[in-house]
Amino acid sequence: MSRILMKGNEAVIHGALTGGATHFFGYPITPASEIAQAAAKYFTASGRTFLQAESEIAAINMIYGASSAGARTMTATSGPGLSLMAEGLSYLAGAELPAVVVDVQRAGPGLGNIWPEQSDYNATVKGGGHGNYSNIVFAPNSAQEMCDMTRKAFSLTDTYRMTAIILSDAYIGQMMEPVDIPETVISGERKEWAVYGDAKSRGNLITSILMKPLEMSNHNEHLQHKYRQLEEDCVEYEEYGTEDADIVMTAFGICSRLCHTVTMIMRKEGYKVGFFRPKTLFPFPGKAIKRLAEMNKTLAVVELNTGMMADDVELSVHGCSEILRYNWLGGIVPTVKELAERVAADLKKSGKSRKGGNV
Amino acid sequence: MIKHQKPAAFYDTFERKEPEAVSTHYCPGCGHGTVHKLIAEAVDDLGIKDRVIFHSPVGCSVFAYYYFDTGNIQCSHGRAPAVATGVRRVHKDAIVISYQGDGDLAGIGTSEIIHAANRGENITVFFVNNAIYGMTGGQMAPTTLQGQKTLTTPTGRDAGRDGLPIGMAEIINAVSSPVYIERVTLSSAKGVLKTRKAVRKGLKYQVEGRGFSFIEILSPCPVNWKMTPVESRQWMSDKLEPVFPVTCFRDAGSTGNPIDSRLDVHKAIASEEIPFMNDKELITLLNGDSPIPNIEILQLEEDQLVKIAGFGGQGVLSCGTLLAKCGIAEGIHASWLPSYGPEMRGGKAYASVILSNDEIGSPVIDDPNVLLAMNGPSLDAFENDVVPGGLIVVNSSIITRKVFRDDVAVLYIPATDIAAGEDLVAAANVILLTVYLRYKRVMPIETLKKIIPVSVNRKEFVAANLRIVDKALEYYETISQL
């Protein structure tokens, strides 16, 4: 195994290929373009397929086709492209097709700018397109996780026949870090429901249309059952220092990296600060968060959006605990100092400002 | 001759419609049934039933999968050519059929059809043009005729408002890649026979691997046209066909056709196919040919928060990766965050590199303890951010002013001049990096020398870069003795 310095965006492709991906369809967009570029290089060189689509609409529909045909397939985009893919994501969910979509978030709405925001939270975690559906959503916070989560996503998406979204951001995508390249390839297997253009699969139909209300209702129930199962089986999170903490900084993606640093610094200074990071946003680690709330921890939810995950945190704790919302927009990322001062001030305000925590 | 028994490519009963169903969902006099039958017969005759993957659109033919005993994919509105592309790229031997109506193909899906055609996808597209939206109950289509009344053009299509009917076969004919483009009509028995031929040809060409075929079929919609089936066929020949000329636009299969050369292009593409790597080959590919050597486990005295800034083209980003790779080789943690996007194209570039004994939290550097300033604007931008006691290394070849701060260490290095002396101006970045590593004794310079060969992209510049490191050290010795 070797460690290679690479961008999170490039690491995605290393994870994808070792996760068995064979078909990449994409359209360039800053700050996600390096993913398509790395795919063009490595998918092509390894005899897999890279194709630049004429639009994100075409890309997501090529995925719909390749996935229908049984392939492990993916695309990568950023906000404006994700909006164009919304219809396709809904069709993928309706037809229960596996797919992996990477969203390297930039600031919005509209063309916005190319600096990091986390404002596609609702558009991914809550579905994105029309109808009752969910996607599996991973929230990597390092180049290594861009690789590992993408790799893992391919197996999960096949198992659950759902789209898995890697919800990254401009910093996690653009940042270079050492990445351990996985040593094995997890290839996909023949799917009994897919169309292969052969006698065995001739009777198969890929569709999302169910004209009879009862059938559509049953299909929806089936999807919801699958999502509830996912909540039992696949929640991932990490926490640090939460046991003795008065305040728990809760964040995903780039914000979780900032919170990690703030937690370390403040604990050295004696503040009882903890850290909680959902690694999956759907399924959401609501039970783990509720447990923290029941221990009377204040939860400071740090996000580069208007508080989208904080809404889910509120739903999880049912008013059990105080929720603070620290939000930055437009591509502004707070400094570590700024964040630490905010935490200290809020600790003081809540009368919980006890020092003496262990590092 | 048209056969009268049900083709084998149709199901015996249409169970997906309802149990025991034998009739279709199409209206009396509709052309879809005819086109379906012609396709099914051709599939039978070509013996390709098992290989067919049929793409049904959104529109009246949304339920084509009720009838075709083949692999079936129901697509979103207008996107069937993109879906078919995805399927085509997975299964080289499948027979891929995209069946679309005028709203689907000529309205919402113009982008997908043109680009699938332009890629020369080896698929067959059947475009059923009945000049109206049927499934939604009779609204204007892009192919609706001037003056034609529909639910959304109650006083008739008005060219001044709605434009004129769009000729898709003509548009596809403006694209070079397709091998076969023909418009046919169901207005008469003769037309149906010609359609039968065209359907076969379009499928046969795909079986032969020739490329993209586009068959536009003028088709009646008596119910939405508010005509009898007989009237509607008359209307087609009187009104529709003059606007949409029934003709073969291109046929690469016919002798002497200039488009024949295109077949060679397709063959050339096919022959360049790269073999599918096995797992071992793939892992080797991903690991690359320049692994970072493991040198030693270094403990830093303090975290290095290094900002490297300059013009685009001064090697700011690559200088950062060089430093980060040195850190990785030493077994410490490293992160590299660039400026990117239009900012870079504007000529301002900077990289933030962190080296740390511990796992790195935030990769963002607000207050660097090292600034390598390659040009004046960078020094102006970041001088005040450097922590007291930090280090600023100034490229004094380009930056003429002195550092204002008196609470930081400053080294003035004429890096661009030294690099120019070695005919490698682009390596001024390496000079600043060398001097910084030497001054702060972050790691042995030997580490840098071991990393340069695996980090410099153009191997012919490795030796010059290594020479530059020595020049930088020589210069550093002269100033450190002052």
mmCIF file of N, CA and C in Angstrom, chain A residues 224-317:
data_model
loop_
_atom_site.group_PDB
_atom_site.id
_atom_site.type_symbol
_atom_site.label_atom_id
_atom_site.label_comp_id
_atom_site.label_asym_id
_atom_site.label_seq_id
_atom_site.Cartn_x
_atom_site.Cartn_y
_atom_site.Cartn_z
ATOM 1 N N GLN A 224 -40.000 3.288 1.873
ATOM 2 C CA GLN A 224 -39.870 3.805 3.234
ATOM 3 C C GLN A 224 -39.338 2.722 4.182
ATOM 4 N N HIS A 225 -39.787 1.504 3.974
ATOM 5 C CA HIS A 225 -39.315 0.396 4.800
ATOM 6 C C HIS A 225 -37.803 0.234 4.629
ATOM 7 N N LYS A 226 -37.368 0.362 3.388
ATOM 8 C CA LYS A 226 -35.944 0.252 3.069
ATOM 9 C C LYS A 226 -35.163 1.357 3.784
ATOM 10 N N TYR A 227 -35.714 2.572 3.777
ATOM 11 C CA TYR A 227 -35.023 3.702 4.419
ATOM 12 C C TYR A 227 -34.937 3.494 5.930
ATOM 13 N N ARG A 228 -36.026 2.934 6.516
ATOM 14 C CA ARG A 228 -35.999 2.688 7.969
ATOM 15 C C ARG A 228 -34.966 1.607 8.300
ATOM 16 N N GLN A 229 -34.868 0.607 7.419
ATOM 17 C CA GLN A 229 -33.869 -0.456 7.615
ATOM 18 C C GLN A 229 -32.464 0.132 7.584
ATOM 19 N N LEU A 230 -32.267 1.054 6.656
ATOM 20 C CA LEU A 230 -30.977 1.722 6.513
ATOM 21 C C LEU A 230 -30.624 2.461 7.802
ATOM 22 N N GLU A 231 -31.627 3.064 8.411
ATOM 23 C CA GLU A 231 -31.397 3.787 9.666
ATOM 24 C C GLU A 231 -30.946 2.832 10.771
ATOM 25 N N GLU A 232 -31.411 1.587 10.707
ATOM 26 C CA GLU A 232 -30.981 0.584 11.697
ATOM 27 C C GLU A 232 -29.546 0.121 11.416
ATOM 28 N N ASP A 233 -29.222 -0.012 10.116
ATOM 29 C CA ASP A 233 -27.995 -0.722 9.740
ATOM 30 C C ASP A 233 -26.783 0.159 9.436
ATOM 31 N N CYS A 234 -27.000 1.356 8.982
ATOM 32 C CA CYS A 234 -25.886 2.048 8.302
ATOM 33 C C CYS A 234 -25.521 3.420 8.846
ATOM 34 N N VAL A 235 -26.014 3.768 10.033
ATOM 35 C CA VAL A 235 -25.652 5.084 10.578
ATOM 36 C C VAL A 235 -24.172 5.091 10.954
ATOM 37 N N GLU A 236 -23.490 6.159 10.588
ATOM 38 C CA GLU A 236 -22.085 6.302 10.977
ATOM 39 C C GLU A 236 -21.845 7.693 11.546
ATOM 40 N N TYR A 237 -21.092 7.738 12.641
ATOM 41 C CA TYR A 237 -20.722 9.033 13.219
ATOM 42 C C TYR A 237 -19.466 8.856 14.030
ATOM 43 N N GLU A 238 -18.858 9.976 14.425
ATOM 44 C CA GLU A 238 -17.752 9.895 15.372
ATOM 45 C C GLU A 238 -17.923 10.985 16.406
ATOM 46 N N GLU A 239 -17.402 10.738 17.603
ATOM 47 C CA GLU A 239 -17.500 11.756 18.645
ATOM 48 C C GLU A 239 -16.226 11.767 19.460
ATOM 49 N N TYR A 240 -15.981 12.906 20.092
ATOM 50 C CA TYR A 240 -14.774 13.046 20.884
ATOM 51 C C TYR A 240 -15.065 13.965 22.056
ATOM 52 N N GLY A 241 -14.706 13.497 23.220
ATOM 53 C CA GLY A 241 -14.841 14.353 24.407
ATOM 54 C C GLY A 241 -16.273 14.676 24.793
ATOM 55 N N THR A 242 -17.212 13.902 24.279
ATOM 56 C CA THR A 242 -18.615 14.236 24.558
ATOM 57 C C THR A 242 -19.029 13.850 25.982
ATOM 58 N N GLU A 243 -18.345 12.866 26.553
ATOM 59 C CA GLU A 243 -18.767 12.359 27.874
ATOM 60 C C GLU A 243 -18.786 13.459 28.930
ATOM 61 N N ASP A 244 -17.697 14.251 28.991
ATOM 62 C CA ASP A 244 -17.631 15.279 30.047
ATOM 63 C C ASP A 244 -17.958 16.680 29.524
ATOM 64 N N ALA A 245 -18.365 16.751 28.249
ATOM 65 C CA ALA A 245 -18.519 18.081 27.644
ATOM 66 C C ALA A 245 -19.765 18.798 28.130
ATOM 67 N N ASP A 246 -19.637 20.127 28.238
ATOM 68 C CA ASP A 246 -20.806 20.965 28.475
ATOM 69 C C ASP A 246 -21.446 21.354 27.152
ATOM 70 N N ILE A 247 -20.575 21.523 26.195
ATOM 71 C CA ILE A 247 -21.062 21.919 24.873
ATOM 72 C C ILE A 247 -20.446 20.991 23.835
ATOM 73 N N VAL A 248 -21.269 20.524 22.940
ATOM 74 C CA VAL A 248 -20.778 19.597 21.909
ATOM 75 C C VAL A 248 -20.909 20.272 20.547
ATOM 76 N N MET A 249 -19.762 20.504 19.914
ATOM 77 C CA MET A 249 -19.778 21.095 18.572
ATOM 78 C C MET A 249 -20.180 20.005 17.590
ATOM 79 N N THR A 250 -21.218 20.270 16.829
ATOM 80 C CA THR A 250 -21.772 19.265 15.932
ATOM 81 C C THR A 250 -21.647 19.778 14.505
ATOM 82 N N ALA A 251 -20.955 19.025 13.670
ATOM 83 C CA ALA A 251 -20.682 19.521 12.322
ATOM 84 C C ALA A 251 -20.338 18.368 11.398
ATOM 85 N N PHE A 252 -20.483 18.623 10.087
ATOM 86 C CA PHE A 252 -20.041 17.649 9.088
ATOM 87 C C PHE A 252 -19.128 18.349 8.076
ATOM 88 N N GLY A 253 -18.450 17.568 7.265
ATOM 89 C CA GLY A 253 -17.615 18.115 6.190
ATOM 90 C C GLY A 253 -16.539 19.050 6.709
ATOM 91 N N ILE A 254 -16.274 20.121 5.961
ATOM 92 C CA ILE A 254 -15.184 21.032 6.306
ATOM 93 C C ILE A 254 -15.374 21.616 7.701
ATOM 94 N N CYS A 255 -16.606 21.879 8.105
ATOM 95 C CA CYS A 255 -16.833 22.449 9.442
ATOM 96 C C CYS A 255 -16.381 21.498 10.540
ATOM 97 N N SER A 256 -16.493 20.195 10.273
ATOM 98 C CA SER A 256 -16.066 19.242 11.299
ATOM 99 C C SER A 256 -14.551 19.293 11.484
ATOM 100 N N ARG A 257 -13.837 19.656 10.432
ATOM 101 C CA ARG A 257 -12.373 19.802 10.573
ATOM 102 C C ARG A 257 -12.056 21.009 11.462
ATOM 103 N N LEU A 258 -12.797 22.092 11.249
ATOM 104 C CA LEU A 258 -12.597 23.288 12.077
ATOM 105 C C LEU A 258 -12.943 22.977 13.532
ATOM 106 N N CYS A 259 -14.065 22.295 13.714
ATOM 107 C CA CYS A 259 -14.526 21.989 15.075
ATOM 108 C C CYS A 259 -13.551 21.054 15.799
ATOM 109 N N HIS A 260 -12.952 20.166 15.030
ATOM 110 C CA HIS A 260 -11.939 19.274 15.592
ATOM 111 C C HIS A 260 -10.817 20.104 16.202
ATOM 112 N N THR A 261 -10.322 21.069 15.435
ATOM 113 C CA THR A 261 -9.231 21.922 15.922
ATOM 114 C C THR A 261 -9.685 22.750 17.124
ATOM 115 N N VAL A 262 -10.864 23.329 17.026
ATOM 116 C CA VAL A 262 -11.374 24.163 18.131
ATOM 117 C C VAL A 262 -11.505 23.326 19.407
ATOM 118 N N THR A 263 -12.032 22.116 19.257
ATOM 119 C CA THR A 263 -12.197 21.236 20.414
ATOM 120 C C THR A 263 -10.853 20.964 21.080
ATOM 121 N N MET A 264 -9.856 20.625 20.268
ATOM 122 C CA MET A 264 -8.529 20.322 20.809
ATOM 123 C C MET A 264 -7.947 21.529 21.558
ATOM 124 N N ILE A 265 -8.038 22.687 20.906
ATOM 125 C CA ILE A 265 -7.468 23.900 21.510
ATOM 126 C C ILE A 265 -8.204 24.246 22.812
ATOM 127 N N MET A 266 -9.526 24.211 22.789
ATOM 128 C CA MET A 266 -10.286 24.639 23.960
ATOM 129 C C MET A 266 -10.151 23.659 25.117
ATOM 130 N N ARG A 267 -10.029 22.373 24.790
ATOM 131 C CA ARG A 267 -9.833 21.395 25.868
ATOM 132 C C ARG A 267 -8.482 21.599 26.544
ATOM 133 N N LYS A 268 -7.479 21.960 25.711
ATOM 134 C CA LYS A 268 -6.161 22.261 26.306
ATOM 135 C C LYS A 268 -6.266 23.442 27.260
ATOM 136 N N GLU A 269 -7.154 24.355 26.903
ATOM 137 C CA GLU A 269 -7.339 25.540 27.755
ATOM 138 C C GLU A 269 -8.262 25.242 28.928
ATOM 139 N N GLY A 270 -8.783 24.028 28.993
ATOM 140 C CA GLY A 270 -9.584 23.638 30.145
ATOM 141 C C GLY A 270 -11.089 23.707 29.950
ATOM 142 N N TYR A 271 -11.521 24.113 28.766
ATOM 143 C CA TYR A 271 -12.973 24.148 28.510
ATOM 144 C C TYR A 271 -13.495 22.738 28.272
ATOM 145 N N LYS A 272 -14.695 22.489 28.746
ATOM 146 C CA LYS A 272 -15.306 21.169 28.514
ATOM 147 C C LYS A 272 -16.096 21.196 27.218
ATOM 148 N N VAL A 273 -15.335 21.059 26.160
ATOM 149 C CA VAL A 273 -15.921 21.090 24.826
ATOM 150 C C VAL A 273 -15.796 19.702 24.206
ATOM 151 N N GLY A 274 -16.853 19.253 23.577
ATOM 152 C CA GLY A 274 -16.819 17.969 22.875
ATOM 153 C C GLY A 274 -17.124 18.176 21.401
ATOM 154 N N PHE A 275 -17.135 17.076 20.676
ATOM 155 C CA PHE A 275 -17.209 17.148 19.227
ATOM 156 C C PHE A 275 -18.007 15.963 18.709
ATOM 157 N N PHE A 276 -18.968 16.227 17.852
ATOM 158 C CA PHE A 276 -19.776 15.147 17.279
ATOM 159 C C PHE A 276 -19.892 15.377 15.780
ATOM 160 N N ARG A 277 -19.616 14.315 15.011
ATOM 161 C CA ARG A 277 -19.682 14.455 13.553
ATOM 162 C C ARG A 277 -20.478 13.327 12.918
ATOM 163 N N PRO A 278 -21.614 13.629 12.291
ATOM 164 C CA PRO A 278 -22.284 12.612 11.489
ATOM 165 C C PRO A 278 -21.421 12.309 10.262
ATOM 166 N N LYS A 279 -21.154 11.029 10.012
ATOM 167 C CA LYS A 279 -20.455 10.645 8.784
ATOM 168 C C LYS A 279 -21.479 10.262 7.723
ATOM 169 N N THR A 280 -22.661 9.860 8.183
ATOM 170 C CA THR A 280 -23.792 9.713 7.266
ATOM 171 C C THR A 280 -24.834 10.744 7.679
ATOM 172 N N LEU A 281 -25.360 11.465 6.686
ATOM 173 C CA LEU A 281 -26.402 12.468 6.973
ATOM 174 C C LEU A 281 -27.777 11.866 6.727
ATOM 175 N N PHE A 282 -27.829 10.890 5.807
ATOM 176 C CA PHE A 282 -28.978 9.984 5.731
ATOM 177 C C PHE A 282 -28.414 8.593 5.535
ATOM 178 N N PRO A 283 -28.608 7.680 6.426
ATOM 179 C CA PRO A 283 -29.385 7.834 7.664
ATOM 180 C C PRO A 283 -28.687 8.762 8.648
ATOM 181 N N PHE A 284 -29.494 9.548 9.362
ATOM 182 C CA PHE A 284 -28.986 10.561 10.279
ATOM 183 C C PHE A 284 -28.804 9.956 11.675
ATOM 184 N N PRO A 285 -27.687 10.277 12.332
ATOM 185 C CA PRO A 285 -27.452 9.689 13.664
ATOM 186 C C PRO A 285 -28.294 10.348 14.759
ATOM 187 N N GLY A 286 -29.591 10.389 14.545
ATOM 188 C CA GLY A 286 -30.490 11.069 15.474
ATOM 189 C C GLY A 286 -30.482 10.463 16.867
ATOM 190 N N LYS A 287 -30.350 9.125 16.938
ATOM 191 C CA LYS A 287 -30.389 8.472 18.265
ATOM 192 C C LYS A 287 -29.176 8.872 19.090
ATOM 193 N N ALA A 288 -28.020 8.903 18.449
ATOM 194 C CA ALA A 288 -26.791 9.279 19.164
ATOM 195 C C ALA A 288 -26.869 10.725 19.626
ATOM 196 N N ILE A 289 -27.473 11.566 18.803
ATOM 197 C CA ILE A 289 -27.615 12.981 19.162
ATOM 198 C C ILE A 289 -28.608 13.132 20.309
ATOM 199 N N LYS A 290 -29.664 12.341 20.270
ATOM 200 C CA LYS A 290 -30.671 12.395 21.345
ATOM 201 C C LYS A 290 -30.032 12.003 22.684
ATOM 202 N N ARG A 291 -29.156 11.006 22.619
ATOM 203 C CA ARG A 291 -28.474 10.567 23.841
ATOM 204 C C ARG A 291 -27.670 11.726 24.445
ATOM 205 N N LEU A 292 -26.991 12.494 23.581
ATOM 206 C CA LEU A 292 -26.227 13.650 24.072
ATOM 207 C C LEU A 292 -27.166 14.680 24.698
ATOM 208 N N ALA A 293 -28.293 14.880 24.062
ATOM 209 C CA ALA A 293 -29.251 15.866 24.565
ATOM 210 C C ALA A 293 -29.784 15.429 25.926
ATOM 211 N N GLU A 294 -30.023 14.126 26.050
ATOM 212 C CA GLU A 294 -30.541 13.612 27.329
ATOM 213 C C GLU A 294 -29.520 13.755 28.452
ATOM 214 N N MET A 295 -28.239 13.861 28.060
ATOM 215 C CA MET A 295 -27.195 14.107 29.058
ATOM 216 C C MET A 295 -27.028 15.606 29.310
ATOM 217 N N ASN A 296 -27.993 16.382 28.791
ATOM 218 C CA ASN A 296 -28.029 17.826 28.999
ATOM 219 C C ASN A 296 -26.857 18.573 28.379
ATOM 220 N N LYS A 297 -26.351 18.052 27.266
ATOM 221 C CA LYS A 297 -25.288 18.781 26.568
ATOM 222 C C LYS A 297 -25.929 19.863 25.702
ATOM 223 N N THR A 298 -25.289 21.009 25.655
ATOM 224 C CA THR A 298 -25.680 22.009 24.668
ATOM 225 C C THR A 298 -25.056 21.587 23.344
ATOM 226 N N LEU A 299 -25.863 21.636 22.283
ATOM 227 C CA LEU A 299 -25.336 21.237 20.978
ATOM 228 C C LEU A 299 -25.160 22.484 20.117
ATOM 229 N N ALA A 300 -23.914 22.773 19.752
ATOM 230 C CA ALA A 300 -23.640 23.912 18.865
ATOM 231 C C ALA A 300 -23.446 23.363 17.463
ATOM 232 N N VAL A 301 -24.417 23.629 16.601
ATOM 233 C CA VAL A 301 -24.374 23.056 15.251
ATOM 234 C C VAL A 301 -23.718 24.069 14.306
ATOM 235 N N VAL A 302 -22.561 23.700 13.805
ATOM 236 C CA VAL A 302 -21.748 24.609 12.988
ATOM 237 C C VAL A 302 -21.889 24.223 11.523
ATOM 238 N N GLU A 303 -22.409 25.150 10.708
ATOM 239 C CA GLU A 303 -22.659 24.814 9.307
ATOM 240 C C GLU A 303 -22.422 26.003 8.393
ATOM 241 N N LEU A 304 -22.070 25.707 7.158
ATOM 242 C CA LEU A 304 -21.970 26.751 6.131
ATOM 243 C C LEU A 304 -23.285 26.784 5.349
ATOM 244 N N ASN A 305 -24.372 26.933 6.078
ATOM 245 C CA ASN A 305 -25.699 27.086 5.474
ATOM 246 C C ASN A 305 -26.585 27.742 6.528
ATOM 247 N N THR A 306 -27.871 27.824 6.284
ATOM 248 C CA THR A 306 -28.733 28.568 7.205
ATOM 249 C C THR A 306 -29.211 27.732 8.394
ATOM 250 N N GLY A 307 -28.605 26.587 8.591
ATOM 251 C CA GLY A 307 -28.989 25.754 9.736
ATOM 252 C C GLY A 307 -29.798 24.543 9.326
ATOM 253 N N MET A 308 -29.445 23.980 8.196
ATOM 254 C CA MET A 308 -30.229 22.866 7.666
ATOM 255 C C MET A 308 -30.061 21.601 8.503
ATOM 256 N N MET A 309 -28.809 21.305 8.891
ATOM 257 C CA MET A 309 -28.639 20.121 9.735
ATOM 258 C C MET A 309 -29.164 20.401 11.146
ATOM 259 N N ALA A 310 -29.046 21.665 11.571
ATOM 260 C CA ALA A 310 -29.557 22.019 12.903
ATOM 261 C C ALA A 310 -31.042 21.680 13.017
ATOM 262 N N ASP A 311 -31.772 21.816 11.908
ATOM 263 C CA ASP A 311 -33.191 21.430 11.915
ATOM 264 C C ASP A 311 -33.347 19.941 12.242
ATOM 265 N N ASP A 312 -32.495 19.122 11.651
ATOM 266 C CA ASP A 312 -32.555 17.684 11.927
ATOM 267 C C ASP A 312 -32.119 17.375 13.352
ATOM 268 N N VAL A 313 -31.152 18.158 13.851
ATOM 269 C CA VAL A 313 -30.729 17.975 15.241
ATOM 270 C C VAL A 313 -31.903 18.303 16.163
ATOM 271 N N GLU A 314 -32.581 19.407 15.888
ATOM 272 C CA GLU A 314 -33.758 19.796 16.696
ATOM 273 C C GLU A 314 -34.806 18.681 16.695
ATOM 274 N N LEU A 315 -35.055 18.123 15.519
ATOM 275 C CA LEU A 315 -36.044 17.045 15.422
ATOM 276 C C LEU A 315 -35.620 15.833 16.250
ATOM 277 N N SER A 316 -34.314 15.595 16.281
ATOM 278 C CA SER A 316 -33.808 14.427 17.003
ATOM 279 C C SER A 316 -33.921 14.599 18.511
ATOM 280 N N VAL A 317 -33.704 15.818 18.997
ATOM 281 C CA VAL A 317 -33.657 15.991 20.453
ATOM 282 C C VAL A 317 -35.021 16.359 21.046
#
